[in-house]
XYZ file of C-alpha atoms in Angstrom:
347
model
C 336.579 193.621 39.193
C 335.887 196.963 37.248
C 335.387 196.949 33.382
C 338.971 198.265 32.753
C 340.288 195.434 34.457
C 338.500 193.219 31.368
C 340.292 193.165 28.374
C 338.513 195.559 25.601
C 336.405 194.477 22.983
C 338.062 193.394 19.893
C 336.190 192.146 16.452
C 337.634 190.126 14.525
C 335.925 190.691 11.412
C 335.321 193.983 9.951
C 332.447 193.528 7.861
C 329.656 190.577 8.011
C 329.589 188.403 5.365
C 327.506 189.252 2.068
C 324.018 188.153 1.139
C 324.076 184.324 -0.008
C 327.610 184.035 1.377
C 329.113 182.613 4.840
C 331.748 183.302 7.179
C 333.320 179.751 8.511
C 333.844 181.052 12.040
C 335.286 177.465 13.268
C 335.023 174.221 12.294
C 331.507 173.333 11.222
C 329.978 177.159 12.443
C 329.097 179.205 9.241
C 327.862 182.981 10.212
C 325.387 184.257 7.674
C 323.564 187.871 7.750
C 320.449 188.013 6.588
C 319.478 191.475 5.704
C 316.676 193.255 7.635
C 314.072 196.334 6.274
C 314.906 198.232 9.605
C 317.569 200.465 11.636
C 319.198 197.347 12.529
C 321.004 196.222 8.964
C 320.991 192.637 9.755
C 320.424 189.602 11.547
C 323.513 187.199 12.428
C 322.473 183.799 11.948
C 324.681 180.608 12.125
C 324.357 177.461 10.546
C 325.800 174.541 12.274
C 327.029 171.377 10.556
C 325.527 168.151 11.781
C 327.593 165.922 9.200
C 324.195 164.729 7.259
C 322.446 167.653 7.737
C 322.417 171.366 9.253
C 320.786 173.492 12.643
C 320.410 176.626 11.675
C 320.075 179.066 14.497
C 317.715 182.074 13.960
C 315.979 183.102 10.103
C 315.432 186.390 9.675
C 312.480 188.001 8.659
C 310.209 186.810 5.850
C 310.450 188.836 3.010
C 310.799 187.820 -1.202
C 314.269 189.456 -0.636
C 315.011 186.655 2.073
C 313.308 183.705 0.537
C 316.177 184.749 -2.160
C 318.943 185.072 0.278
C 318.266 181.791 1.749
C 317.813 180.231 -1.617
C 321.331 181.590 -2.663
C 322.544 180.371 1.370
C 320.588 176.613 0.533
C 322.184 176.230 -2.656
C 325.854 177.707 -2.261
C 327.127 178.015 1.336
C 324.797 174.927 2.598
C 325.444 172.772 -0.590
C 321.743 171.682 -0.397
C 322.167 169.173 2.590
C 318.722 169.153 4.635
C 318.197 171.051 7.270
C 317.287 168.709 10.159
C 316.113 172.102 12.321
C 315.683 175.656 13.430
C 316.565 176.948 17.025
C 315.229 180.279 17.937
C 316.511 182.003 20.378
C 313.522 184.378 20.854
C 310.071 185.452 19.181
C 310.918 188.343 17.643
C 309.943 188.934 14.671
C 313.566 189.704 12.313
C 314.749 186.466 14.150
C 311.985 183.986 13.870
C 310.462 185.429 10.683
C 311.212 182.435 8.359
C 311.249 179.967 10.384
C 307.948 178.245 8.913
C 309.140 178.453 5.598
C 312.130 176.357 6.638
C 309.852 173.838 8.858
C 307.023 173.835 5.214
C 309.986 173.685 2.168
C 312.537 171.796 4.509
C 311.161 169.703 6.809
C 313.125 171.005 9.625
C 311.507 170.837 13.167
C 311.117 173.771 15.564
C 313.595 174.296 18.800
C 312.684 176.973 21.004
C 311.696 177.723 24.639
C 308.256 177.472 25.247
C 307.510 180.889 26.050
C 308.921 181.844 22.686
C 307.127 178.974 20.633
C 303.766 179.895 22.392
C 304.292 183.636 21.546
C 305.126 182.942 17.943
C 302.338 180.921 17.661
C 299.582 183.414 18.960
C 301.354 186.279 17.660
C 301.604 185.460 13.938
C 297.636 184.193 14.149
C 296.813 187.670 15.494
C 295.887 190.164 12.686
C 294.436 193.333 13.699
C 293.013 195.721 11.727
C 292.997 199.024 14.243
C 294.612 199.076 17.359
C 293.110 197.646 20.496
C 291.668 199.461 23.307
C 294.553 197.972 25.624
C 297.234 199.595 23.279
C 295.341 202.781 22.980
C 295.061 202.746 26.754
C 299.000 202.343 27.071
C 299.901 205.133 24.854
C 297.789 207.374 26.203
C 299.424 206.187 29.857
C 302.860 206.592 28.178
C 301.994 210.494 27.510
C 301.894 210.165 23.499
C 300.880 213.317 21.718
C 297.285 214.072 21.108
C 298.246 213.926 17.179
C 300.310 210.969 17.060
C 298.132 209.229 18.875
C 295.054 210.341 16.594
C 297.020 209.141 13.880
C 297.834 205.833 15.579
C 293.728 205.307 16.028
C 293.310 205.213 12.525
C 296.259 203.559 10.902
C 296.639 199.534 10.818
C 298.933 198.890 13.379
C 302.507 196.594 12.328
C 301.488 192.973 12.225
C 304.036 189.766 13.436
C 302.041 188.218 10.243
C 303.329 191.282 8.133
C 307.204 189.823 7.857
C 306.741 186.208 9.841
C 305.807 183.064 8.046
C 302.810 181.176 9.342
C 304.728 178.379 11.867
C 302.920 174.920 12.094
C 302.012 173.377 15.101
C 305.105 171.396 17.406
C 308.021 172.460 18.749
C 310.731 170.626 20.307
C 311.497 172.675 23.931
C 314.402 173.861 25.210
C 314.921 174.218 28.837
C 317.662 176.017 30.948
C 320.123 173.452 31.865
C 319.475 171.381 28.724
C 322.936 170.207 26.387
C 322.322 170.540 22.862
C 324.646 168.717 20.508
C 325.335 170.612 17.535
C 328.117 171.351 14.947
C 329.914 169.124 15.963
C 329.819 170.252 20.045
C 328.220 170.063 23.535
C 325.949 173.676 23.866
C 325.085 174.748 27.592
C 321.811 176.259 27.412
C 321.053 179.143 29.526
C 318.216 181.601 29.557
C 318.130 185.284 29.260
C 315.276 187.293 29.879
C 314.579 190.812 29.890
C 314.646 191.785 25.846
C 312.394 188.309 25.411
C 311.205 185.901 27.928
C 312.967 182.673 27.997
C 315.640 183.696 25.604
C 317.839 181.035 24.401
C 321.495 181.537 24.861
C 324.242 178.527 23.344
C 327.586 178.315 25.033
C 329.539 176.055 23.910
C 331.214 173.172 26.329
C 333.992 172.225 23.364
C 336.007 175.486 22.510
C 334.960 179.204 22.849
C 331.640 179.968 20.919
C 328.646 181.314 22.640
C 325.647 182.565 20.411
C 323.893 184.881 22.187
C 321.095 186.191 20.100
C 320.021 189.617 21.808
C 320.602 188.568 25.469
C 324.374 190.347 24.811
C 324.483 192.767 22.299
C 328.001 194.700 21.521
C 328.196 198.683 21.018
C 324.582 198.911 21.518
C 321.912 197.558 24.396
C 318.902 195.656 23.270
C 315.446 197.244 23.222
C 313.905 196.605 27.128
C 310.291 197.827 26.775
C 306.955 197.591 28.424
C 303.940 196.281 25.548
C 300.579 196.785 25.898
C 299.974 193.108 26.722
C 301.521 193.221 29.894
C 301.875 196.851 31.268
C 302.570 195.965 34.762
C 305.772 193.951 34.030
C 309.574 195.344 34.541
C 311.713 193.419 32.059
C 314.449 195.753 32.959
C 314.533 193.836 36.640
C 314.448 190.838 34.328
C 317.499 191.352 32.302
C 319.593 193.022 34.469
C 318.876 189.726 36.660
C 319.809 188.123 33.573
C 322.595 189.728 33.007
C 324.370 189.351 36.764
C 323.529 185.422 36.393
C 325.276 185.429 33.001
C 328.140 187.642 33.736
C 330.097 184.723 35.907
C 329.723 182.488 33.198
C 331.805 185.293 30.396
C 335.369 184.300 29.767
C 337.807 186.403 28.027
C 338.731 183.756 25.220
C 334.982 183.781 24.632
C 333.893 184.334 20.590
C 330.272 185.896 20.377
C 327.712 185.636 17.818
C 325.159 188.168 19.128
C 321.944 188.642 16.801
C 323.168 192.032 15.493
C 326.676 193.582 15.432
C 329.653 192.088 14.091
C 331.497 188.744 16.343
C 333.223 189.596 19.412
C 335.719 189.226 21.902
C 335.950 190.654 25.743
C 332.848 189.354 26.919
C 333.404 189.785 30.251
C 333.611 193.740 30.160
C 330.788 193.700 27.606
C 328.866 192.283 30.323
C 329.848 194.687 33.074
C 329.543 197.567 30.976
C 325.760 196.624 30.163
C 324.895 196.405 33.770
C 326.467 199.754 34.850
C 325.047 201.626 31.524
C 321.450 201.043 32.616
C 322.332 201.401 36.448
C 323.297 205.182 35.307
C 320.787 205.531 33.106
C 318.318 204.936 35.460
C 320.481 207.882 38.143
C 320.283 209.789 35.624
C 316.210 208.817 34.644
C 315.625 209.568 38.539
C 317.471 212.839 38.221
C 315.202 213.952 35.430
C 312.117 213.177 36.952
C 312.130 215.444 39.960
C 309.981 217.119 38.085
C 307.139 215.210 37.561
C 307.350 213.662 33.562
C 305.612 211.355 31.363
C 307.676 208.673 29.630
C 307.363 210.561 26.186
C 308.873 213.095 27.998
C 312.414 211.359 29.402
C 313.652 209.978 25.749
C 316.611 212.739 26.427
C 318.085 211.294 29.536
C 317.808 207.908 28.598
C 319.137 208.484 24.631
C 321.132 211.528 24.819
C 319.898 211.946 20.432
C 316.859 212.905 18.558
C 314.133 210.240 18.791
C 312.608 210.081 15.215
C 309.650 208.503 14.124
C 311.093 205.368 12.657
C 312.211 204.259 16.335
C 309.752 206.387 18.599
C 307.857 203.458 19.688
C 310.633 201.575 20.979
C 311.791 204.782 22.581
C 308.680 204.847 23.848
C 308.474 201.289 25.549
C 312.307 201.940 26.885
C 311.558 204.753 28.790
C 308.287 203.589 30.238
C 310.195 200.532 31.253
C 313.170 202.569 32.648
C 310.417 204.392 34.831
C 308.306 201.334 35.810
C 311.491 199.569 37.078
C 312.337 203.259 39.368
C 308.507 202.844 40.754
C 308.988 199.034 41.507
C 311.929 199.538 43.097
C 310.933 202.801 45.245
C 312.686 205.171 43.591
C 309.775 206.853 41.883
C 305.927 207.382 42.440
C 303.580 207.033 39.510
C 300.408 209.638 39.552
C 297.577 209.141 36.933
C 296.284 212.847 35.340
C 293.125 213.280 34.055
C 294.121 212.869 30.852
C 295.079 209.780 31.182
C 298.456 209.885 31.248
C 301.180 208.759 33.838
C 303.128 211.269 35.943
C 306.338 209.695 37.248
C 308.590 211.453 40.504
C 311.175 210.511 41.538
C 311.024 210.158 45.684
């Protein structure tokens, strides 16, 4: 089937609810935003009624403005029933952010994939002054600018302790395959990967709700990037992989509460569309590098707008990505210069 053969995407809401307030979805689902001190606005995350108590699904970041918002969220929306526990669908930071305040001040246990409690764990326990060596070494491989990269030397670099709340020890983990009941319903889990490793995805068995954190994003992709701490890997392989084993699944009835955007319908051309969009990005990646380029250096064929500072790095991790997955796959050759940068041609 092509994409136009898929019914269109169609929201229907126009706005997300406001700070401290909640959007009643369906029966026992409340959508809350939380708001977020980045490009990205907000944060969808749902609350799920348990009769005595609530799940809540992803927290934000952790921030006085949040502690507020969820005090306003505990108090009004919530009407100050305990919250039994938090399921994460990945480690980032604007998703799992207050997720140990809610575990210290609520007593609610931890849900999460493995992969993503181990992460969280080591992450928010790693503060580092200066960069590393390893993440010196990558930009330098990813062609960064002599000056941004003598800046970046010097300056302390973001911390996942710098907006996440220390998380205690213990988790409870979820597994692909695994039924979670919640709100009232029977939730399929199935993983994602790609954007996060082992990322939780909730479809529910009972009616037509799937939350699907940042696996499925609409109107824009999710950030697919290569980190220092694992430079070889090609997460683009990973969630287009993803993707195809998730895209049978997609109904047209289907409601979903991604991590960002407003709720939507038409998931099945949402998935098709974010398969072929990377596909052609990547012609188009391979087209670009017939001469040879470093990743700094193919932000306009991947982007198609000005990169500016506030999102360079994960313009920067994209494109390397993009080009990694063209040199696993064949399509390119990797050369290293002697200033320690990475030449990519296409073959």
């Amino acid at each position: 089937m092509s994409p136009s053969d898929h019914a269109p995407l169609a929201f229907p809401w126009r706005e997300p609810p406001e700070p401290g307030k909640a959007i009643e979805i369906a029966e026992g689902v409340l959508w809350f935003s939380i708001t977020l001190p980045m490009a990205l606005k907000w944060v969808n995350v749902i609350a799920l009624d348990d009769g005595d108590s609530w799940t809540i699904v992803d927290t934000g970041t952790y921030r006085p403005d949040t502690i507020e918002e969820w005090q306003a969220i505990i108090g009004g929306p919530l009407k100050g029933k305990p919250i039994s526990r938090v399921i994460i669908t990945h480690h980032h930071p604007d998703h799992v952010g207050m997720l140990g305040w809610l575990m210290q001040n609520h007593g609610a246990e931890h849900w999460a994939s493995r992969t993503s409690y181990l992460l969280t764990r080591m992450l928010v326990l790693d503060e580092e002054k200066y960069p590393t060596e390893p993440a010196i070494r990558y930009w330098t491989r990813a062609g960064m600018p002599k000056n941004k990269l003598d800046n970046r030397r010097t300056e302390r670099p973001f911390n996942f302790s710098d907006i996440v709340h220390p998380v205690p020890v213990g988790h409870v983990r979820i597994q692909q395959g695994d039924v979670i009941r919640a709100g009232g319903r029977d939730w399929d889990v199935h993983m994602g990967n790609g954007h996060a490793p082992e990322h939780v995805t909730l479809w529910s068995r009972d009616d037509n709700l799937v939350i699907a954190g940042d696996q499925v994003l609409p109107t824009i992709s999710p950030n697919i990037g290569v980190q220092p701490a694992e430079p070889e890997a090609d997460p683009l392989a990973e969630w287009l992989e993803a993707c195809e084993r998730l895209a049978p699944l997609s109904r047209e009835d289907h409601l979903v509460i991604g991590g960002h955007k407003l709720p939507f319908t038409g998931l099945p051309r949402r998935m098709q569309d974010l398969i072929a969009n990377h596909h052609t990005a990547l012609d188009r990646l391979a087209k670009h590098i017939e001469t040879p380029r470093t990743a700094v250096e193919c932000f306009s064929p991947l982007f198609k707008r000005e990169i500016v500072d506030a999102i360079y790095g994960l313009a920067m991790v994209e494109a390397y990505a993009h080009l990694q997955h063209l040199h696993k796959i064949g399509r390119a050759t990797r050369t290293l210069r002697e200033d320690g940068a990475y030449t990519w041609q296409a073959t």
